[in-house]
Amino acid sequence: MSKPDELLVVVAALVESGQSNQMSLTVVTGGAVITGRLAPEAVWRQRVSEVLADSARLGEFSAVFTATTRREGPPAYLHFHMARILQGTLGIPETGGMYRVSIADVSAWTMGDFSYSDH
């Protein structure tokens, strides 16, 4: 979207202010459909940092995500956790991933996460 959807910005701001990770959302961005739960940026960054810290090969990148940067103004990104990229009847990755999506790049969205089927 050339101008981010104001309603989506408000939803993102509520997630940020409430520190909740229970809001389910599905977005279309860059031709991909991403579905999952939103998390506040600080919670998302902490979880990414923990995953990286546990990796023998990627541990050195952990600190990048623990740096606190408080941005003024409305949120510019959605932070998904336990999310999947939908491709046909498949959700990738099966266990859910963590994605950061620019609100300005969202072309469509809906509340809730879409189900997918392995069959």
XYZ file of C-alpha atoms in Angstrom:
119
model
C 0.000 0.000 0.000
C 1.361 3.398 -0.799
C -0.409 4.711 2.292
C -0.682 2.183 5.130
C -4.196 1.208 6.144
C -5.018 3.326 9.201
C -7.086 0.560 10.764
C -4.195 -1.891 10.498
C -1.899 0.693 12.099
C -4.363 1.022 15.000
C -4.458 -2.775 15.439
C -0.642 -2.863 15.479
C -0.546 -0.006 18.012
C -2.964 -1.872 20.297
C -0.772 -4.968 20.167
C 2.249 -2.815 21.017
C 0.554 -0.989 23.883
C -1.087 -4.031 25.419
C 1.961 -6.252 25.167
C -0.424 -8.999 23.971
C 0.544 -11.834 21.678
C -2.942 -13.229 21.129
C -4.119 -11.174 18.107
C -4.373 -13.434 15.074
C -4.001 -11.818 11.677
C -3.551 -12.846 8.054
C -1.893 -10.502 5.567
C -1.041 -10.485 1.881
C 2.318 -8.917 1.196
C 4.514 -9.197 -1.855
C 2.350 -11.993 -3.207
C 2.742 -14.091 -0.039
C 0.008 -14.893 2.465
C 1.282 -14.848 6.046
C -0.964 -15.969 8.875
C -0.296 -16.107 12.603
C -0.291 -14.155 15.816
C 1.061 -10.677 16.297
C 3.470 -9.884 19.086
C 4.763 -6.591 20.444
C 8.116 -5.772 18.884
C 9.987 -6.107 22.198
C 8.552 -9.590 22.803
C 9.290 -10.611 19.200
C 12.869 -9.327 19.395
C 13.458 -11.178 22.667
C 12.201 -14.467 21.212
C 14.319 -14.086 18.054
C 17.323 -13.329 20.252
C 16.705 -16.473 22.323
C 16.449 -18.663 19.226
C 19.660 -17.226 17.800
C 21.502 -17.516 21.119
C 20.703 -21.240 21.170
C 22.292 -21.715 17.742
C 25.942 -22.704 17.524
C 26.289 -21.005 14.131
C 24.093 -17.931 14.628
C 24.604 -17.056 18.289
C 26.656 -13.972 17.478
C 23.576 -12.334 15.901
C 21.552 -12.628 19.097
C 22.659 -9.266 20.490
C 21.373 -7.415 17.420
C 17.826 -8.262 18.463
C 18.212 -7.360 22.153
C 19.170 -3.767 21.381
C 16.255 -1.612 22.445
C 15.158 0.985 19.981
C 12.016 2.882 20.847
C 10.513 4.421 17.777
C 8.291 7.473 18.014
C 5.007 7.539 16.164
C 2.749 4.769 14.971
C 4.100 1.256 14.355
C 5.603 0.676 10.908
C 5.906 -3.105 11.182
C 3.854 -6.123 12.149
C 5.746 -8.711 14.184
C 4.399 -12.207 13.662
C 5.257 -15.184 15.803
C 3.902 -18.700 15.444
C 3.207 -17.698 11.843
C 3.188 -19.530 8.556
C 3.505 -18.603 4.919
C 0.602 -20.275 3.165
C 1.343 -22.060 -0.095
C -1.567 -24.069 -1.433
C -2.602 -26.451 1.332
C 0.751 -26.143 3.107
C 1.858 -23.887 5.950
C 5.591 -23.160 5.978
C 7.264 -23.755 8.403
C 5.143 -26.410 10.085
C 6.134 -25.268 13.558
C 5.534 -21.595 12.837
C 8.075 -18.892 12.219
C 8.762 -15.306 13.162
C 8.255 -12.648 10.521
C 8.577 -8.874 10.435
C 6.335 -7.313 7.791
C 6.234 -3.654 6.811
C 2.691 -2.340 7.256
C 3.214 -0.226 4.130
C 3.725 -3.430 2.121
C 0.466 -5.089 3.207
C -1.980 -5.134 0.298
C -4.807 -6.997 2.075
C -5.513 -8.333 5.538
C -8.126 -10.013 7.688
C -8.554 -10.736 11.365
C -7.820 -14.299 12.396
C -5.415 -16.818 11.014
C -6.231 -19.125 8.156
C -6.135 -22.827 8.660
C -4.165 -25.028 6.383
C -4.390 -28.717 5.755
C -1.760 -31.391 5.353
C -4.202 -33.501 3.325
